[in-house]
Structure formats: C-alpha cells, structure tokens
C-alpha cells in the first residue's frame, strides 16, 4: 500500500445541473460519513456553476471541494475565466490543472500550466497537475520522454511540494474504456518521480483514465500509485464510492 495518504478525486467535467449535482454531492458525502474518519482524502471537482452550492452542501462533511481550472491572474478583464482566489472564496482546497481536455481542447501549453500552478499555489490551493501521452506518443515509444517534459515544464520554479499532486492520465485512456496495465502505470510513475528529482518521493501521484469499480482495486494495489482521478465513473454515487473501497482501511 502507498506510504503517502491516498487521494481520490472526482472530475465531473461539464456534467451536472443544480439538482442532479446537489443530489450527487449529498449522496457521496453520506457514503463518506459511513467511514468516519476517512482514511484517505476525497475531493469533488464539479463544474464552476455548481461550486458555491456544492460547497455549502459539503460543509461539515469529510469531502473536499476542487475546481477544474483557474486563470493565471488574480483578477482582470478575462471574460469567462475564474481566478484561483475566486475558487478559494467558494471553499475550494484543490484545483485540477493541465487536464488533457484543456491542453488539447483549449491549446494550453506547459508554460501556461506552470503559470496557473504558481497562481493557484499562491492562492493556497493544492494543485493536481495532469500529464499524459497521446496514442501516437505511445505508439512511437515516446511516453517517458513526453511525460518527463510535461512534468519539468508544467511546474513553476518555486513549487510548494506539499501542495503538489500529479495525475498521470494517458490521453488515449480518458473516456475510452482502455487502460494501461498497473505495471505500466507504475513504470510511468517512476519516470515522474525521477523527473521531479529530490521531491519525487513526497509528491502524490494519481492515475486517471477509464477507472471503474472493477479496475480500481488492481490499480490501487500498487504502492507507487497514491490515488485516482475519476471522470465518468464519478457521476454515480454508488459506483464512485465503490471505487474508493481499497482506500478504506
Ligand atoms: C478524466 O477526465 O480525468 C478522466 C480520467 O475521465 P474518465 O475517468 O471518464 O476516463
């Protein structure tokens, strides 16, 4: 079992309306109550529109709140964006940065992500930085090289390691039902720890990509894997709670 405290993160992406989102958050928090005190960290990252309402729902529960992205600036003329300080105002403790849907769908570069990580850490958030190779990278045998570059370039110089989490999310595994073998995830995690240098052993490394209740146990059985970033399977309270089962000791 991992020697670092485990972390399970729900990324709801652009799913959830007010009622369905509140019901889902309430159900997950109720499950968490059955395992008080929780032996791992549990975070929900709803769409920005639901953050305030879900923050209220989660107050006094064991479930923490996170954002799915933030801007590099604290405030300004940036239509449609949200600053890290605004997420903190809403009760967020975490933020996902550099998700492949932002890298590829919004053209986010490693350099931009590093600036976001810096801004988020200055605001007091724990940053979950996503890295992952595409199917083409995998085919070309370039996974280690791509991941190493993303890790080195997506982190600012003055990173606060206690507030850093890295999620390995192969792009080809997100929402596809495909997955690397646990041993392959472990091999990538070793590359990530090497790329991080001195801080490598302290940073929590998550896996994300088509995690379900039936495959979570095999992944979490690996000491090198400190938790999971879960997309579609986090939209069902029973299934999501089942995913956390191996962390409940
Ligand atoms: C994700 O979006 O971070 C993710 C891992 O999605 P899914 O679990 O649906 O593959």
Short mmCIF file of C-alpha atoms and ligand atoms in Angstrom, two decimals:
data_model
loop_
_atom_site.label_atom_id
_atom_site.label_comp_id
_atom_site.label_asym_id
_atom_site.label_seq_id
_atom_site.Cartn_x
_atom_site.Cartn_y
_atom_site.Cartn_z
CA UNK A 1 0.00 0.00 0.00
CA UNK A 2 1.12 3.51 -0.75
CA UNK A 3 3.04 5.20 2.09
CA UNK A 4 1.52 8.56 1.15
CA UNK A 5 -2.06 9.47 2.15
CA UNK A 6 -4.29 8.37 -0.66
CA UNK A 7 -6.39 10.77 -2.66
CA UNK A 8 -9.47 10.09 -4.78
CA UNK A 9 -10.66 12.96 -6.98
CA UNK A 10 -13.92 13.23 -8.93
CA UNK A 11 -13.74 15.28 -12.12
CA UNK A 12 -17.33 15.96 -13.15
CA UNK A 13 -16.23 17.92 -16.24
CA UNK A 14 -19.23 19.74 -17.78
CA UNK A 15 -21.81 17.40 -16.28
CA UNK A 16 -24.36 18.16 -13.60
CA UNK A 17 -27.20 20.63 -13.25
CA UNK A 18 -28.17 22.22 -9.97
CA UNK A 19 -30.47 19.47 -8.70
CA UNK A 20 -28.57 16.46 -10.01
CA UNK A 21 -25.24 17.90 -8.84
CA UNK A 22 -26.52 18.59 -5.34
CA UNK A 23 -28.03 15.12 -5.02
CA UNK A 24 -24.79 13.50 -6.21
CA UNK A 25 -22.65 15.54 -3.79
CA UNK A 26 -25.01 14.83 -0.90
CA UNK A 27 -25.03 11.09 -1.64
CA UNK A 28 -21.24 10.90 -1.84
CA UNK A 29 -20.88 12.86 1.42
CA UNK A 30 -23.40 10.49 3.07
CA UNK A 31 -21.34 7.48 1.98
CA UNK A 32 -18.21 9.15 3.37
CA UNK A 33 -19.99 9.60 6.72
CA UNK A 34 -20.30 5.81 6.99
CA UNK A 35 -16.48 5.63 7.06
CA UNK A 36 -15.70 8.45 9.51
CA UNK A 37 -12.85 9.19 9.99
CA UNK A 38 -11.91 8.75 6.35
CA UNK A 39 -8.51 7.11 5.88
CA UNK A 40 -7.93 8.93 2.58
CA UNK A 41 -8.65 12.33 1.02
CA UNK A 42 -11.79 12.66 -1.09
CA UNK A 43 -12.33 15.62 -3.42
CA UNK A 44 -15.19 16.59 -5.75
CA UNK A 45 -14.46 18.93 -8.67
CA UNK A 46 -17.88 20.00 -10.02
CA UNK A 47 -18.45 22.42 -12.89
CA UNK A 48 -17.81 26.03 -11.84
CA UNK A 49 -21.53 26.83 -11.84
CA UNK A 50 -22.15 24.35 -9.01
CA UNK A 51 -19.13 25.14 -6.86
CA UNK A 52 -20.88 27.51 -4.44
CA UNK A 53 -23.95 25.32 -3.90
CA UNK A 54 -21.93 22.14 -3.52
CA UNK A 55 -19.52 23.90 -1.17
CA UNK A 56 -22.50 24.63 1.08
CA UNK A 57 -23.65 21.02 0.87
CA UNK A 58 -20.19 19.69 1.76
CA UNK A 59 -19.71 21.92 4.79
CA UNK A 60 -19.05 19.81 7.88
CA UNK A 61 -18.63 16.66 5.78
CA UNK A 62 -15.40 14.79 5.05
CA UNK A 63 -15.49 15.61 1.34
CA UNK A 64 -13.39 18.46 -0.02
CA UNK A 65 -14.09 20.73 -2.95
CA UNK A 66 -11.96 21.50 -6.01
CA UNK A 67 -12.04 23.45 -9.25
CA UNK A 68 -11.38 22.12 -12.75
CA UNK A 69 -9.19 25.02 -13.92
CA UNK A 70 -8.15 28.56 -12.99
CA UNK A 71 -6.64 31.62 -14.63
CA UNK A 72 -3.05 32.81 -14.13
CA UNK A 73 -4.15 36.24 -12.88
CA UNK A 74 -5.86 37.13 -9.61
CA UNK A 75 -8.45 39.34 -11.39
CA UNK A 76 -8.85 41.35 -14.58
CA UNK A 77 -10.55 41.63 -17.94
CA UNK A 78 -10.66 37.89 -18.71
CA UNK A 79 -14.18 37.10 -19.87
CA UNK A 80 -15.37 33.67 -18.84
CA UNK A 81 -12.39 32.87 -16.63
CA UNK A 82 -12.12 32.17 -12.91
CA UNK A 83 -9.18 33.04 -10.67
CA UNK A 84 -7.66 30.76 -8.05
CA UNK A 85 -8.67 33.24 -5.33
CA UNK A 86 -12.28 33.01 -6.52
CA UNK A 87 -12.13 29.22 -6.12
CA UNK A 88 -10.77 29.70 -2.60
CA UNK A 89 -13.67 32.09 -1.86
CA UNK A 90 -16.06 29.29 -2.77
CA UNK A 91 -14.39 26.84 -0.40
CA UNK A 92 -12.11 25.00 -2.83
CA UNK A 93 -8.95 23.41 -1.48
CA UNK A 94 -7.83 21.78 -4.74
CA UNK A 95 -7.70 22.61 -8.45
CA UNK A 96 -7.10 20.38 -11.48
CA UNK A 97 -4.69 21.99 -13.95
CA UNK A 98 -3.43 20.91 -17.36
CA UNK A 99 -6.15 18.32 -17.95
CA UNK A 100 -5.75 16.93 -21.47
CA UNK A 101 -9.17 18.35 -22.38
CA UNK A 102 -7.67 21.78 -21.66
CA UNK A 103 -4.28 21.04 -23.19
CA UNK A 104 -5.86 19.76 -26.40
CA UNK A 105 -9.28 21.47 -26.45
CA UNK A 106 -8.03 24.90 -25.36
CA UNK A 107 -4.43 24.79 -26.62
CA UNK A 108 -2.90 25.06 -23.15
CA UNK A 109 0.90 24.78 -23.18
CA UNK A 110 3.20 23.51 -20.43
CA UNK A 111 4.33 27.11 -19.89
CA UNK A 112 0.78 28.37 -19.37
CA UNK A 113 0.03 25.50 -17.00
CA UNK A 114 3.15 26.34 -14.94
CA UNK A 115 1.85 29.90 -14.54
CA UNK A 116 -1.56 28.57 -13.46
CA UNK A 117 0.10 26.23 -10.94
CA UNK A 118 2.01 29.16 -9.49
CA UNK A 119 -1.12 31.34 -9.25
CA UNK A 120 -3.12 28.51 -7.65
CA UNK A 121 -0.43 27.78 -5.06
CA UNK A 122 -0.09 31.49 -4.20
CA UNK A 123 -3.86 31.47 -3.56
CA UNK A 124 -3.42 28.47 -1.22
CA UNK A 125 -4.79 25.69 -3.41
CA UNK A 126 -3.36 22.20 -3.80
CA UNK A 127 -2.66 21.71 -7.48
CA UNK A 128 -3.43 18.48 -9.33
CA UNK A 129 -1.29 18.73 -12.44
CA UNK A 130 -2.26 16.35 -15.25
CA UNK A 131 0.22 14.80 -17.66
CA UNK A 132 -0.20 12.07 -20.25
CA UNK A 133 0.85 10.82 -23.64
CA UNK A 134 -1.37 10.55 -26.72
CA UNK A 135 -1.96 7.30 -28.62
CA UNK A 136 0.60 8.49 -31.20
CA UNK A 137 3.21 9.13 -28.50
CA UNK A 138 2.56 5.67 -27.09
CA UNK A 139 2.92 4.04 -30.50
CA UNK A 140 6.17 5.92 -31.10
CA UNK A 141 7.55 4.71 -27.75
CA UNK A 142 7.80 8.33 -26.61
CA UNK A 143 5.80 8.07 -23.37
CA UNK A 144 8.70 8.57 -20.94
CA UNK A 145 10.11 11.48 -22.93
CA UNK A 146 6.73 13.26 -23.25
CA UNK A 147 5.82 12.77 -19.60
CA UNK A 148 9.26 13.92 -18.41
CA UNK A 149 8.98 17.09 -20.50
CA UNK A 150 5.44 17.80 -19.30
CA UNK A 151 6.46 17.35 -15.66
CA UNK A 152 9.56 19.55 -15.95
CA UNK A 153 7.86 22.32 -17.94
CA UNK A 154 4.41 22.38 -16.29
CA UNK A 155 5.74 23.17 -12.81
CA UNK A 156 6.96 26.60 -11.71
CA UNK A 157 10.44 27.00 -10.20
CA UNK A 158 9.17 27.85 -6.71
CA UNK A 159 6.74 24.94 -6.39
CA UNK A 160 5.36 24.12 -2.92
CA UNK A 161 5.70 20.35 -2.93
CA UNK A 162 3.31 19.76 -0.04
CA UNK A 163 0.59 21.22 -2.26
CA UNK A 164 1.51 19.34 -5.42
CA UNK A 165 -0.21 16.26 -6.81
CA UNK A 166 0.48 14.85 -10.27
CA UNK A 167 -2.11 12.84 -12.18
CA UNK A 168 -0.88 10.52 -14.91
CA UNK A 169 -3.72 10.41 -17.41
CA UNK A 170 -2.86 8.80 -20.76
CA UNK A 171 -4.92 10.74 -23.31
CA UNK A 172 -5.84 7.50 -25.08
CA UNK A 173 -7.33 6.11 -21.85
CA UNK A 174 -9.61 9.03 -20.98
CA UNK A 175 -13.24 8.14 -21.59
CA UNK A 176 -12.32 5.26 -23.92
CA UNK A 177 -12.59 2.18 -21.69
CA UNK A 178 -8.92 1.44 -22.49
CA UNK A 179 -6.22 1.40 -19.84
CA UNK A 180 -2.55 0.68 -19.31
CA UNK A 181 -1.66 -2.29 -17.13
CA UNK A 182 -0.99 -1.35 -13.48
CA UNK A 183 2.70 -2.26 -14.04
CA UNK A 184 2.88 0.22 -16.92
CA UNK A 185 1.35 2.96 -14.73
CA UNK A 186 3.99 2.15 -12.10
CA UNK A 187 6.75 2.46 -14.72
CA UNK A 188 5.47 5.90 -15.75
CA UNK A 189 5.18 6.95 -12.09
CA UNK A 190 8.87 6.06 -11.66
CA UNK A 191 9.70 8.38 -14.58
CA UNK A 192 7.62 11.10 -12.96
CA UNK A 193 9.41 10.69 -9.61
CA UNK A 194 12.77 10.79 -11.41
CA UNK A 195 11.76 13.91 -13.32
CA UNK A 196 10.77 15.54 -10.01
CA UNK A 197 14.24 14.87 -8.56
CA UNK A 198 14.63 15.41 -4.79
CA UNK A 199 10.92 15.97 -4.16
CA UNK A 200 9.90 12.86 -6.10
CA UNK A 201 9.20 10.60 -3.14
CA UNK A 202 6.90 13.05 -1.34
CA UNK A 203 4.55 14.01 -4.17
CA UNK A 204 1.29 12.07 -4.51
CA UNK A 205 0.84 10.50 -7.95
CA UNK A 206 -2.65 9.66 -9.18
CA UNK A 207 -3.79 7.61 -12.14
CA UNK A 208 -6.72 8.66 -14.30
CA UNK A 209 -8.34 7.17 -17.40
CA UNK A 210 -11.42 4.90 -17.56
CA UNK A 211 -11.29 3.98 -13.88
CA UNK A 212 -14.30 1.89 -12.80
CA UNK A 213 -15.24 -0.05 -9.66
CA UNK A 214 -13.97 -3.24 -11.31
CA UNK A 215 -10.48 -2.00 -12.23
CA UNK A 216 -9.77 0.42 -9.32
CA UNK A 217 -8.62 -2.35 -6.94
CA UNK A 218 -5.89 -3.60 -9.27
CA UNK A 219 -4.52 -0.09 -9.73
CA UNK A 220 -4.65 0.87 -6.06
CA UNK A 221 -2.91 -2.38 -5.09
CA UNK A 222 0.32 -0.82 -6.41
CA UNK A 223 2.42 1.02 -3.76
CA UNK A 224 3.55 3.54 -6.36
CA UNK A 225 0.02 4.73 -7.13
CA UNK A 226 -1.33 7.11 -4.47
CA UNK A 227 -4.86 7.56 -5.76
CA UNK A 228 -7.18 8.11 -8.68
CA UNK A 229 -8.64 10.91 -10.80
CA UNK A 230 -12.04 9.68 -11.92
CA UNK A 231 -14.15 11.16 -14.70
CA UNK A 232 -17.36 9.49 -15.87
CA UNK A 233 -17.48 6.89 -13.08
CA UNK A 234 -17.60 9.73 -10.52
CA UNK A 235 -21.05 10.75 -11.76
CA UNK A 236 -22.69 7.84 -9.98
CA UNK A 237 -22.50 7.90 -6.17
CA UNK A 238 -22.64 4.12 -5.66
CA UNK A 239 -20.02 3.44 -8.31
CA UNK A 240 -17.75 6.24 -7.14
CA UNK A 241 -17.95 5.09 -3.53
CA UNK A 242 -17.18 1.53 -4.67
CA UNK A 243 -14.02 2.87 -6.37
CA UNK A 244 -12.78 4.18 -3.02
CA UNK A 245 -13.16 0.78 -1.34
CA UNK A 246 -9.46 -0.23 -1.45
CA UNK A 247 -8.59 3.04 0.34
CA UNK A 248 -10.92 2.32 3.23
CA UNK A 249 -8.82 0.53 5.82
C1 LIG B 1 -10.69 12.50 -16.53
O1 LIG B 1 -11.41 13.24 -17.17
O2 LIG B 1 -9.83 12.99 -15.80
C2 LIG B 1 -10.90 11.06 -16.66
C3 LIG B 1 -9.99 10.28 -16.16
O3 LIG B 1 -12.04 10.64 -17.32
P1 LIG B 1 -12.61 9.12 -17.39
O4 LIG B 1 -12.50 8.56 -15.99
O5 LIG B 1 -14.03 9.30 -17.82
O6 LIG B 1 -11.78 8.40 -18.36
#
